[in-house]
Amino acid sequence: MKYQYENLRYEGRALRTRSGKLLLGPAGRRLFVDYLDRVPGFSGRIDFIHKVNLTEAFHMETVPEICFDGAESVWYPSHLHMAYETDLIRFQEEKFVTEDDMAVSCQTWENRGNENLTLCLAVNPEQCEAVYGEVKISEEDGSGYVAEEIEITTPVTPHGYRVFCLVRAAGITPGRPLILTPGERVSFTVCAAFGNAETERPEDVRKRLMCYFAGNKQLTGNIYLERQIEEYSHFYDTVPEFECSDAVLNKTWEYRWYILKNSWAEPNYENIHHGVMYEGRSHKMGKTPFRCEGWEFTRLIPLSTPLHIMDLRWKNDTAMVMEMIQSLLDSQEENGEDDLFRVLAVDEIGPAYSNFAAWAIYQFYLLHGETRPDGRLTDSLERYIEAHDRLYGAEEDGLQIERIHQRTGKEYQPSYWYFSGYPADYKNPDTYTWLKRVDRSVYHYLNIKGLAGLYRLRGEEAKANLLEEKAEKLCCEINKKMWDEETSFYYDLHYLTDEKALVKNIVGFYPLWAGMEGAGKEGIFTSLYRKDEFGQEAGLPSVSADCPAYAPAGGWMGQYIKGRDGCVWCGPSWPYTTGIILDMLGKQSKKRNHLLDRLFKDQLHLYALQHFRDQDIRRPCLVEHYNPETGEPLSDEIDYNHSFFIQLIMEHVLGIGVSEHEITIDPVDIGLTYFKGGPVSVRGHELIVEYRKNEYFRVEFDSRSVAEKEKLERVLIPL
């Protein structure tokens, strides 16, 4: 896939909840930006590894003082453009963060007034030590000149490390006034290189700066920007192409790959030794410098890791997924207590959330099975499953009991309060009932199936067979106890009595996603059409609209218990579950002679539109959750990475399904007149799928045509 930065151009991209605070597209391995002030340079809230709230790297001071509130800004994935023109000045800036953690600003100033204009590159970060100085650069290092630079050292951050930064410029001297006479024009580039003061010396950071400027002291900003765009684009070199006749899907495809790239981090410190995929770069946290309170998404959060794997596995380069798997296993070894995968920051081990990690890893190896899964992986997953049997499994049936409603990642699902009549006093422990949860039980089933598959790929058939038997028993219990024939739905159960909590949570569709349904369950799909259940105009709600606790705008029984943008699962529409329900619909439609294709199409369209502010595809902006009736975003966590979408395009729009012995091509017909996808790497082979309505449906395998049809049909390719 070719990176074309103009495709995701967004004028004035800013936070909804902090007016005028600009967003920046690129992030480094450790350095990223929460927001930038609308001024030249890097001022705002800057973060390193985790949330730290550094207030600036550098800024420009001018005499006379200039207000930039009227400046225009254009956001791109790889950089941010700012421009401002008045009777006094003409200003332009391109700024970005490089992959190796440098904040770069390429500025051009022109004095259009009648008096001198004075510019000064300055640094004044709150609570930090900033030292102006000179460094002699040796001939061996390149130039033999004396570099004037600014050293910044932060206090110890809430995560236990200090951040070190060196600021240097080409074309302007830090701390020294630069005077522009009327009509005069100047261009310069400023670079701030960041490092971890606990593991890197100033010389290490300085070397990166020297390499960036070496031999290029007089380069224009355009050349630095071209270099940034080229380096940024390398991520996309191994991303398959996808193009179709639906402009919304095309734009969403590109945007979701941006989210994956932007969420990638390599902390390389303390608890986190391998690459991780964050839940995005935004936060539910305060902005006070070096006092970061609230919930942080820039950590390893195993709840969402399987969702990331399901999308990123379609990248033809496996390195990032392999790193993610290693970090997941590290989270188990770091906690050393219960063999669960836990939230991991460099300095702390957090809670364990339910997830389908083993199943997602198995899907990855099905697609990229050139090498067998190693013993460390299967041993870890075996311990993980055994821990769930021990800690969550009901003795009589193995169904998974949830005692803390937040730990399935779906807090405030109304079924926990069904048996007490949905009281307003939601905090009273006497009104809250532990449940045998559908989602946790289905995840456990999938993980058992996933580990069985990994053992088969290793040639350990006996272990695989035992796990398949175990999964089948759990499947029978879910169908026998959680399915209700009268209402055609799966329900959570009272943890002691097995009485059904008659609340139609969105997770009630999960058993069909896992493929564990039997005959006679077709009635469940009517719930997705009904306006008094899940058939809302702007997305799938997290609970049926006929539930007494249903609150499409959030809150609990009329109270905004977690604030206006607080995350609750008693009504709002969440991309997390929407992606899973769409995956279920795609799988079920293929099983049922494509009878659900139209429903899949309609819900996929609504889901794609959620990726854009006001459903305007010129404004990419995926957040945490939405009002399912109006489409209003209920949070401001921009580019939120808590769901999958690439999976839906690859497996259902293109129709690519990979099992242990064959590839199945079976697209869901969503009314496209044209689509093409590939090349997709499948165990060392290349696959391309292409369709043009009323002309052809074509499948190529290793540059050889293996199917040429007149319309969409099922195609099998042995492996």
XYZ file of C-alpha atoms in Angstrom:
719
model
C 0.000 0.000 0.000
C 1.390 3.371 -0.941
C 1.279 6.085 1.707
C -0.377 9.198 0.273
C -0.569 11.787 3.013
C -3.146 13.946 1.231
C -5.733 11.153 1.469
C -6.288 11.763 5.188
C -5.857 15.533 5.121
C -7.903 17.167 7.891
C -8.098 20.950 8.246
C -8.103 22.234 11.817
C -8.014 18.828 13.515
C -8.310 19.508 17.234
C -9.701 18.106 20.460
C -13.437 18.554 20.989
C -13.054 19.029 24.733
C -10.139 21.516 24.582
C -10.900 24.198 22.051
C -8.042 25.204 19.805
C -5.673 22.440 20.931
C -4.188 20.921 17.791
C -3.540 17.241 17.194
C -0.329 15.873 15.705
C -0.310 12.868 13.395
C 3.021 11.057 13.845
C 4.486 9.483 16.970
C 7.927 8.106 17.713
C 8.839 4.829 19.331
C 8.531 6.601 22.695
C 7.787 10.269 21.994
C 4.252 11.424 21.235
C 2.047 14.475 21.574
C -1.268 14.763 23.375
C -1.956 18.186 21.869
C -0.120 21.264 20.614
C -0.921 24.905 21.223
C -1.633 26.944 18.104
C 1.791 28.588 18.146
C 5.103 27.994 16.353
C 7.213 25.214 17.857
C 6.282 22.396 20.212
C 4.191 23.676 23.114
C 1.194 21.915 24.620
C 1.294 18.506 26.279
C 4.123 16.236 25.193
C 4.546 12.651 26.398
C 7.321 10.098 26.503
C 6.709 6.335 26.867
C 3.631 7.055 29.000
C 1.695 10.179 29.937
C 3.999 12.822 31.450
C 2.537 16.212 30.375
C 5.754 18.022 29.441
C 4.567 21.516 28.521
C 7.002 22.214 25.706
C 10.156 21.325 23.839
C 10.697 24.821 22.396
C 8.765 27.883 21.269
C 9.305 31.123 19.365
C 9.249 34.561 20.975
C 8.671 37.629 18.805
C 8.972 41.390 19.110
C 6.422 42.739 18.494
C 4.384 39.965 20.108
C 2.210 38.064 17.619
C -0.991 36.168 18.407
C -1.427 33.019 16.307
C -5.039 32.259 17.202
C -5.999 32.978 13.595
C -3.426 30.606 12.106
C -4.673 27.826 9.861
C -3.643 24.236 10.458
C -3.827 21.114 8.336
C -3.315 17.690 9.915
C -1.699 14.814 8.043
C -0.701 11.399 9.433
C 2.983 12.223 8.945
C 3.074 15.926 9.864
C 1.205 19.089 10.805
C 1.099 22.173 8.596
C 0.579 25.647 10.076
C 0.339 28.925 8.192
C -0.500 32.503 9.124
C -0.521 35.720 7.137
C -1.177 39.281 8.314
C -0.003 42.751 7.377
C 3.028 42.152 9.621
C 4.152 38.597 8.791
C 3.851 35.653 6.465
C 4.547 32.442 8.400
C 4.637 28.768 7.505
C 5.607 25.727 9.576
C 5.784 21.965 9.058
C 6.227 19.992 12.266
C 6.413 16.341 13.091
C 7.829 13.667 15.371
C 10.297 11.208 13.853
C 10.307 7.498 14.594
C 13.500 7.890 16.625
C 11.886 10.380 19.022
C 12.752 13.803 17.676
C 10.367 16.754 17.510
C 11.127 18.774 14.374
C 9.838 22.166 13.281
C 10.636 23.641 9.850
C 9.706 27.338 9.866
C 9.693 30.156 7.327
C 9.135 33.764 8.403
C 8.744 36.873 6.253
C 8.575 40.392 7.652
C 5.750 42.172 5.801
C 5.661 45.197 8.100
C 7.479 48.501 8.189
C 9.455 47.809 11.372
C 12.029 45.210 12.338
C 10.732 41.808 13.457
C 12.759 40.020 16.148
C 12.607 36.239 16.524
C 14.056 34.184 19.363
C 14.111 30.416 19.781
C 13.434 29.807 23.473
C 12.646 27.054 25.954
C 10.618 27.370 29.135
C 9.020 24.025 30.098
C 7.245 24.028 33.448
C 9.056 22.340 36.370
C 12.063 21.424 34.189
C 15.692 22.410 34.218
C 16.749 24.103 30.968
C 20.411 24.963 30.331
C 21.736 26.936 27.348
C 25.232 25.929 26.291
C 27.783 25.238 23.587
C 29.177 21.908 22.436
C 32.271 21.459 20.269
C 31.510 18.924 17.578
C 34.687 17.079 16.601
C 35.918 16.718 13.051
C 35.412 12.952 13.364
C 31.721 13.504 14.010
C 31.298 15.497 10.861
C 31.669 19.232 10.908
C 34.034 20.632 13.497
C 31.681 23.478 14.394
C 30.531 24.734 17.764
C 26.866 23.869 18.250
C 24.719 25.939 20.547
C 22.029 23.876 22.157
C 19.581 23.742 25.027
C 19.470 20.857 27.476
C 16.160 20.041 29.164
C 15.792 17.593 32.030
C 12.402 16.845 33.522
C 11.718 15.956 37.134
C 11.002 12.305 37.843
C 7.784 11.457 36.030
C 4.901 9.552 37.660
C 6.275 6.398 36.020
C 9.672 6.716 37.692
C 11.947 7.970 34.914
C 13.243 11.377 33.870
C 13.123 12.613 30.290
C 16.168 14.257 28.735
C 15.936 16.523 25.689
C 18.467 18.391 23.550
C 17.306 21.266 21.334
C 19.388 22.435 18.392
C 18.651 24.377 15.215
C 19.967 25.017 11.723
C 19.464 28.596 10.563
C 18.822 30.158 13.974
C 20.785 30.147 17.240
C 18.937 29.127 20.423
C 18.565 32.040 22.830
C 19.923 34.675 20.429
C 17.674 37.247 18.741
C 17.316 37.019 14.965
C 16.274 40.355 13.444
C 14.333 40.509 10.187
C 14.251 43.882 8.482
C 11.153 44.846 6.472
C 10.797 42.535 3.465
C 13.390 40.070 4.771
C 12.654 36.325 4.790
C 14.289 33.486 6.734
C 13.926 29.712 6.971
C 15.277 27.478 9.724
C 14.748 24.039 11.239
C 14.614 23.251 14.950
C 15.001 19.749 16.328
C 14.485 18.455 19.872
C 15.853 14.954 20.449
C 14.391 13.053 23.412
C 15.794 10.246 25.512
C 15.255 8.319 28.724
C 17.609 9.872 31.274
C 17.708 6.591 33.201
C 19.167 4.590 30.299
C 20.670 7.097 27.849
C 23.541 9.526 28.243
C 23.412 13.079 26.849
C 26.039 11.968 24.329
C 23.661 9.290 23.012
C 20.909 11.813 22.435
C 23.366 14.330 20.979
C 24.555 11.762 18.460
C 21.024 11.422 17.100
C 20.847 15.189 16.719
C 24.182 15.277 14.930
C 23.098 12.556 12.532
C 19.933 14.444 11.753
C 21.730 17.667 10.879
C 25.058 16.195 9.661
C 26.064 17.675 6.329
C 22.667 19.333 5.989
C 22.968 22.538 7.968
C 21.546 24.613 5.138
C 18.783 22.251 4.028
C 15.384 23.825 3.535
C 12.398 22.681 5.532
C 10.970 21.003 2.438
C 13.825 18.517 2.350
C 13.420 17.652 6.024
C 9.705 17.155 5.419
C 10.354 14.973 2.380
C 12.670 12.840 4.487
C 9.990 12.526 7.175
C 7.317 11.478 4.673
C 9.627 8.912 3.108
C 10.598 7.381 6.462
C 6.995 7.466 7.665
C 5.812 5.638 4.548
C 7.943 2.523 5.169
C 5.307 1.085 7.505
C 2.935 0.851 4.552
C 5.368 -1.045 2.310
C 4.011 -4.384 3.568
C 0.359 -3.365 3.911
C -1.874 -4.956 1.241
C -3.685 -2.673 -1.162
C -7.447 -2.396 -0.901
C -9.671 -0.333 -3.136
C -13.371 -0.514 -3.847
C -16.307 1.458 -5.234
C -17.288 2.713 -1.745
C -15.448 5.925 -0.811
C -16.298 5.529 2.889
C -14.703 2.078 3.077
C -11.612 3.248 1.189
C -11.067 6.144 3.575
C -11.747 3.991 6.646
C -9.243 1.387 5.428
C -6.491 4.006 5.211
C -7.438 5.582 8.522
C -7.386 2.273 10.407
C -3.876 1.525 9.206
C -2.872 4.978 10.455
C -4.342 4.173 13.877
C -2.315 0.961 14.046
C 0.902 2.732 13.094
C 0.269 5.616 15.464
C -0.441 3.282 18.399
C 2.793 1.311 18.045
C 5.402 1.867 20.766
C 8.787 0.488 21.781
C 9.364 1.619 25.407
C 12.390 -0.664 25.916
C 12.497 0.024 29.627
C 11.868 -1.911 32.846
C 8.717 -4.058 32.494
C 8.285 -3.608 28.743
C 11.101 -5.114 26.712
C 9.313 -5.635 23.380
C 7.086 -3.612 21.091
C 3.513 -2.993 22.223
C 0.326 -1.742 20.646
C -1.343 0.910 22.782
C -5.092 1.530 22.873
C -4.276 4.814 21.178
C -2.269 7.878 22.153
C -5.048 9.721 23.958
C -6.040 9.568 27.613
C -8.720 9.915 30.245
C -6.198 11.831 32.316
C -5.538 15.286 33.674
C -3.146 17.690 31.988
C -1.216 18.885 35.058
C 2.529 18.690 34.304
C 4.100 15.552 35.800
C 0.970 14.716 37.784
C -1.017 12.422 35.559
C -4.189 11.212 37.233
C -6.862 9.114 35.568
C -6.963 6.156 33.208
C -4.102 5.755 30.746
C -4.413 4.039 27.364
C -0.703 4.229 26.501
C 0.104 0.902 28.125
C -0.096 -2.760 27.232
C -3.775 -3.559 27.834
C -4.388 -7.254 27.064
C -8.134 -6.655 26.734
C -7.503 -5.051 23.335
C -4.340 -6.882 22.244
C -6.289 -9.683 20.487
C -8.244 -7.064 18.538
C -4.969 -5.502 17.419
C -3.602 -8.894 16.371
C -6.725 -9.670 14.331
C -6.094 -6.517 12.275
C -2.311 -6.349 12.192
C -1.951 -10.002 11.153
C -3.016 -8.916 7.660
C 0.195 -6.906 7.312
C 2.596 -8.957 5.215
C 5.438 -8.338 7.671
C 4.959 -10.368 10.865
C 7.542 -8.604 13.054
C 5.142 -6.305 14.896
C 2.683 -9.056 15.811
C 5.536 -11.249 17.036
C 6.674 -8.394 19.282
C 3.133 -7.932 20.590
C 2.900 -11.618 21.448
C 6.193 -11.453 23.335
C 4.966 -8.456 25.345
C 1.770 -10.319 26.171
C 3.759 -13.277 27.467
C 6.026 -10.908 29.393
C 2.988 -9.484 31.193
C 2.252 -12.978 32.462
C 5.808 -13.567 33.644
C 6.193 -10.114 35.183
C 3.149 -10.498 37.416
C 4.407 -13.865 38.699
C 1.207 -14.509 40.650
C -1.702 -16.003 38.774
C -0.592 -16.667 35.166
C -3.014 -14.083 33.775
C -2.108 -11.488 31.160
C -2.106 -8.128 32.901
C -2.015 -4.439 32.067
C 1.627 -3.440 31.916
C 3.381 -0.093 32.235
C 7.136 0.226 32.552
C 6.787 0.688 36.307
C 3.630 -1.178 37.295
C 1.548 -4.289 36.774
C -2.160 -3.624 36.479
C -5.378 -5.643 36.453
C -6.188 -8.642 34.284
C -8.992 -8.335 31.734
C -10.804 -11.088 29.890
C -9.691 -11.530 26.296
C -9.390 -14.022 23.443
C -5.600 -13.832 23.071
C -4.969 -17.521 22.329
C -7.590 -17.530 19.586
C -6.182 -14.370 17.963
C -2.642 -15.764 18.074
C -3.878 -18.961 16.428
C -5.492 -16.878 13.658
C -2.159 -15.135 13.145
C -0.314 -18.444 12.783
C -2.934 -19.754 10.356
C -2.132 -16.814 8.105
C 1.638 -16.803 8.658
C 2.418 -20.412 9.472
C 5.813 -20.622 7.802
C 7.285 -21.230 11.263
C 5.661 -23.278 14.006
C 4.612 -21.672 17.291
C 7.306 -22.263 19.894
C 7.018 -24.113 23.188
C 7.199 -20.986 25.319
C 4.042 -19.716 23.642
C 1.986 -22.881 24.082
C 3.223 -23.360 27.673
C 2.216 -19.795 28.499
C -1.227 -20.170 26.947
C -1.729 -23.496 28.724
C -1.047 -21.792 32.059
C -3.323 -18.931 31.062
C -6.250 -21.256 30.363
C -5.635 -23.269 33.527
C -5.644 -20.021 35.519
C -9.068 -19.164 34.126
C -10.397 -22.584 35.075
C -9.008 -22.086 38.576
C -9.928 -18.440 39.177
C -13.119 -17.963 37.181
C -14.532 -21.358 36.270
C -17.674 -22.569 38.040
C -16.959 -26.001 39.488
C -20.145 -27.573 38.144
C -20.001 -26.443 34.495
C -16.816 -24.449 33.758
C -18.770 -21.306 32.857
C -16.748 -18.226 33.724
C -17.835 -16.140 36.717
C -17.169 -12.393 36.726
C -16.982 -10.767 40.153
C -15.726 -7.314 39.070
C -17.843 -5.916 36.258
C -15.005 -3.800 34.840
C -12.794 -6.826 34.185
C -14.571 -7.927 31.023
C -13.909 -4.425 29.687
C -17.662 -3.802 29.616
C -18.376 -2.020 32.858
C -21.938 -1.249 33.904
C -23.621 -3.873 31.755
C -27.116 -3.854 33.306
C -27.278 -7.620 33.841
C -25.148 -7.248 36.991
C -28.023 -5.285 38.559
C -30.910 -7.250 37.024
C -31.598 -9.232 40.177
C -31.828 -6.034 42.269
C -34.013 -4.054 39.865
C -31.399 -1.612 38.507
C -31.039 0.561 41.624
C -29.860 4.147 41.391
C -27.329 3.281 44.122
C -25.078 1.326 41.796
C -22.173 1.349 44.306
C -24.002 -0.643 46.976
C -22.395 -4.123 46.931
C -25.664 -5.629 48.155
C -27.351 -4.678 44.876
C -24.642 -6.105 42.634
C -24.678 -9.766 41.574
C -21.777 -11.849 40.335
C -22.559 -13.461 37.003
C -21.602 -16.321 34.789
C -20.817 -14.064 31.848
C -21.444 -14.849 28.202
C -18.426 -12.869 26.970
C -15.923 -14.299 29.437
C -17.191 -17.838 28.808
C -17.013 -17.416 25.020
C -13.493 -15.982 25.254
C -12.488 -18.991 27.338
C -13.980 -21.328 24.749
C -12.131 -19.561 21.928
C -8.863 -19.624 23.846
C -9.171 -23.371 24.387
C -9.889 -23.823 20.665
C -7.000 -21.524 19.786
C -4.511 -23.429 21.918
C -5.742 -26.700 20.424
C -5.048 -25.276 16.982
C -1.568 -24.139 17.964
C -0.788 -27.613 19.280
C -1.930 -29.095 15.966
C 0.394 -26.722 14.123
C 3.168 -28.054 16.366
C 2.198 -31.633 15.548
C 1.020 -32.383 19.107
C -2.288 -34.021 18.193
C -2.938 -35.685 21.560
C -2.857 -32.376 23.436
C -4.978 -30.771 20.743
C -7.630 -33.491 20.976
C -7.939 -33.145 24.754
C -8.461 -29.412 24.406
C -11.058 -29.878 21.661
C -13.011 -32.182 23.987
C -12.808 -29.584 26.737
C -14.021 -26.853 24.392
C -16.938 -28.981 23.238
C -18.090 -29.517 26.828
C -17.990 -25.780 27.487
C -19.880 -25.151 24.247
C -22.623 -27.537 25.369
C -22.943 -25.763 28.728
C -23.219 -22.351 27.066
C -25.914 -23.570 24.684
C -27.785 -25.502 27.349
C -27.793 -22.883 30.103
C -27.303 -19.463 28.539
C -29.616 -19.802 25.518
C -33.280 -18.916 26.029
C -35.618 -20.497 23.492
C -38.560 -18.224 24.193
C -36.710 -14.955 23.564
C -34.050 -16.339 21.172
C -31.039 -14.909 22.972
C -28.020 -15.799 25.128
C -28.017 -14.382 28.666
C -25.707 -14.003 31.643
C -26.562 -16.251 34.586
C -26.752 -15.827 38.358
C -23.486 -17.304 39.567
C -25.154 -19.601 42.139
C -28.612 -20.434 40.799
C -28.057 -20.280 37.016
C -31.156 -18.091 36.753
C -30.980 -16.007 33.595
C -30.432 -12.267 33.925
C -32.946 -11.323 31.234
C -30.985 -8.420 29.816
C -30.071 -8.504 26.157
C -26.460 -7.365 26.333
C -24.561 -6.991 23.066
C -22.364 -9.914 24.143
C -25.386 -12.195 23.769
C -24.379 -12.528 20.112
C -20.886 -13.764 20.988
C -21.664 -17.516 20.885
C -22.583 -17.166 17.201
C -19.333 -15.284 16.595
C -17.480 -18.232 18.128
C -19.371 -20.654 15.876
C -20.845 -22.603 18.789
C -24.522 -22.206 17.907
C -26.712 -25.131 16.949
C -29.754 -25.321 14.702
C -32.858 -23.298 15.507
C -31.161 -20.106 16.653
C -32.095 -17.956 13.635
C -34.479 -15.867 15.735
C -31.588 -14.086 17.428
C -30.944 -12.035 14.299
C -34.312 -10.292 14.563
C -32.924 -8.436 17.592
C -30.520 -6.634 15.260
C -33.415 -5.271 13.187
C -35.851 -4.278 15.915
C -35.893 -0.584 16.863
C -36.772 -1.457 20.454
C -33.658 -3.648 20.694
C -30.414 -3.225 18.695
C -31.682 -1.690 15.436
C -30.702 1.921 16.146
C -30.026 4.494 13.435
C -26.369 5.241 14.124
C -24.868 2.035 15.523
C -25.270 -1.053 17.654
C -26.016 -0.207 21.305
C -24.268 -2.105 24.078
C -27.604 -3.228 25.515
C -31.061 -3.630 24.033
C -33.150 -0.446 23.984
C -35.964 -2.183 25.878
C -33.767 -2.613 28.968
C -34.905 -0.331 31.846
C -31.283 0.805 32.319
C -30.750 1.633 28.621
C -28.980 5.007 28.354
C -27.778 5.787 24.810
C -25.922 8.924 25.936
C -24.212 7.160 28.843
C -24.622 7.445 32.573
C -26.532 5.152 34.922
C -30.249 5.607 35.576
C -30.053 9.328 34.808
C -26.741 9.977 36.592
C -23.495 10.677 34.724
C -21.620 8.535 37.189
C -18.271 8.812 35.368
C -18.688 12.313 33.983
C -20.075 13.469 30.653
C -17.650 11.358 28.623
C -17.464 8.423 31.030
C -17.368 4.921 29.588
C -20.369 2.726 30.374
C -21.892 -0.261 28.607
C -25.568 0.331 29.330
C -26.481 1.851 25.978
C -23.677 3.605 24.060
C -22.355 2.046 20.870
C -18.784 0.773 21.117
C -16.537 0.015 18.123
C -15.080 -2.834 20.246
C -18.263 -4.899 20.098
C -19.493 -3.546 16.766
C -16.463 -5.069 15.048
C -17.061 -8.415 16.738
C -20.777 -8.437 15.842
C -19.909 -7.657 12.223
C -17.375 -10.486 12.219
C -20.152 -12.721 13.539
C -22.579 -11.565 10.838
C -20.047 -12.198 8.092
C -19.334 -15.713 9.351
C -23.014 -16.521 9.908
C -24.097 -15.172 6.528
C -21.684 -17.502 4.761
C -23.043 -20.425 6.773
C -26.612 -19.465 5.827
C -26.260 -19.101 2.056
C -25.514 -15.372 2.390
C -28.940 -14.545 3.808
C -27.414 -11.955 6.160
C -25.354 -10.096 3.563
C -27.653 -7.056 3.563
C -27.589 -6.803 7.361
C -23.791 -7.043 7.293
C -23.671 -4.327 4.623
C -25.890 -1.918 6.550
C -24.057 -2.371 9.852
C -20.633 -2.137 8.186
C -21.668 1.186 6.662
C -22.770 2.558 10.039
C -19.553 1.314 11.627
C -17.403 2.929 8.934
C -19.213 6.246 9.379
C -18.396 6.221 13.101
C -14.765 6.726 12.067
C -15.471 10.290 10.917
C -16.554 13.365 12.826
C -20.118 14.279 11.826
C -19.923 11.357 9.352
C -17.772 13.580 7.110
C -15.058 11.444 5.495
C -12.807 14.512 5.297
C -12.565 14.418 9.109
C -11.207 11.066 10.393
C -11.884 10.817 14.120
C -12.579 7.479 15.814
C -13.338 7.694 19.536
C -14.237 5.276 22.308
C -18.033 5.191 22.146
C -21.062 6.850 20.546
C -24.751 7.534 21.001
C -26.325 4.746 18.882
C -29.426 6.826 18.164
C -27.790 10.078 17.040
C -24.192 9.139 16.206
C -22.835 11.750 18.621
C -19.336 10.885 19.881
C -19.481 10.481 23.650
C -15.756 10.722 24.300
C -12.734 12.609 23.035
C -10.096 9.874 22.951
C -9.011 10.551 19.376
C -7.794 7.659 17.158
C -8.925 5.140 19.748
C -7.479 1.681 19.117
C -9.927 -0.636 20.855
C -11.542 -2.586 18.013
C -10.833 -4.207 14.668
C -11.817 -3.202 11.136
C -9.136 -4.511 8.751
C -10.282 -8.023 9.696
C -13.770 -7.254 8.355
C -12.486 -6.036 5.009
C -10.073 -8.924 4.507
C -12.218 -11.823 5.690
C -15.659 -10.654 4.605
C -15.485 -7.947 1.925
C -12.622 -9.686 0.108
C -13.788 -12.980 1.596
C -10.382 -14.428 2.555
C -10.604 -17.191 5.147
C -7.594 -19.323 6.084
C -7.820 -22.695 7.832
C -5.132 -25.268 8.542
C -5.471 -26.970 5.158
C -7.035 -24.509 2.729
C -7.895 -20.951 1.792
C -11.546 -20.110 1.238
C -12.514 -17.061 -0.817
C -16.155 -16.240 -0.109
C -16.982 -12.502 -0.150
C -20.055 -11.096 1.523
C -21.963 -9.186 -1.157
C -22.294 -5.615 0.123
C -23.318 -4.163 -3.226
C -19.903 -3.044 -4.433
C -19.441 -2.626 -8.163
C -15.684 -3.050 -7.831
C -13.068 -4.177 -5.349
C -9.477 -5.339 -5.387
C -7.246 -6.452 -2.530
C -3.728 -7.748 -2.196
C -1.185 -9.037 -2.460
C -1.921 -10.804 0.821
C 0.770 -13.067 2.233
C -0.608 -16.494 3.205
C 2.094 -18.862 4.475
C 4.624 -17.607 1.987
C 2.193 -17.391 -0.936
C 0.715 -14.259 -2.500
C -3.024 -13.864 -2.944
C -4.941 -11.216 -4.924
C -8.732 -10.974 -5.102
C -10.487 -8.734 -7.642
C -14.099 -8.184 -8.655
C -15.948 -6.026 -11.160
C -19.707 -6.409 -11.232
C -21.156 -8.019 -14.374
C -17.628 -8.600 -15.669
C -15.479 -10.872 -13.500
C -14.527 -12.255 -10.101
C -10.862 -13.209 -10.191
C -8.500 -14.888 -7.720
C -4.735 -15.016 -8.263
C -2.441 -17.243 -6.216
C 1.314 -16.777 -6.650
C 0.687 -14.758 -9.849
C -1.384 -17.611 -11.271
C -5.116 -17.381 -11.917
C -6.913 -20.037 -9.856
C -10.454 -18.771 -10.390
C -12.191 -16.648 -13.019
C -15.934 -16.329 -12.406
C -18.722 -14.143 -13.737
C -20.049 -13.332 -10.260
C -19.116 -13.693 -6.598
C -18.704 -17.352 -5.727
C -16.985 -19.526 -3.170
C -13.452 -20.533 -4.179
C -11.259 -23.116 -2.411
C -7.460 -23.198 -2.622
C -5.681 -26.166 -0.963
C -2.635 -25.468 1.209
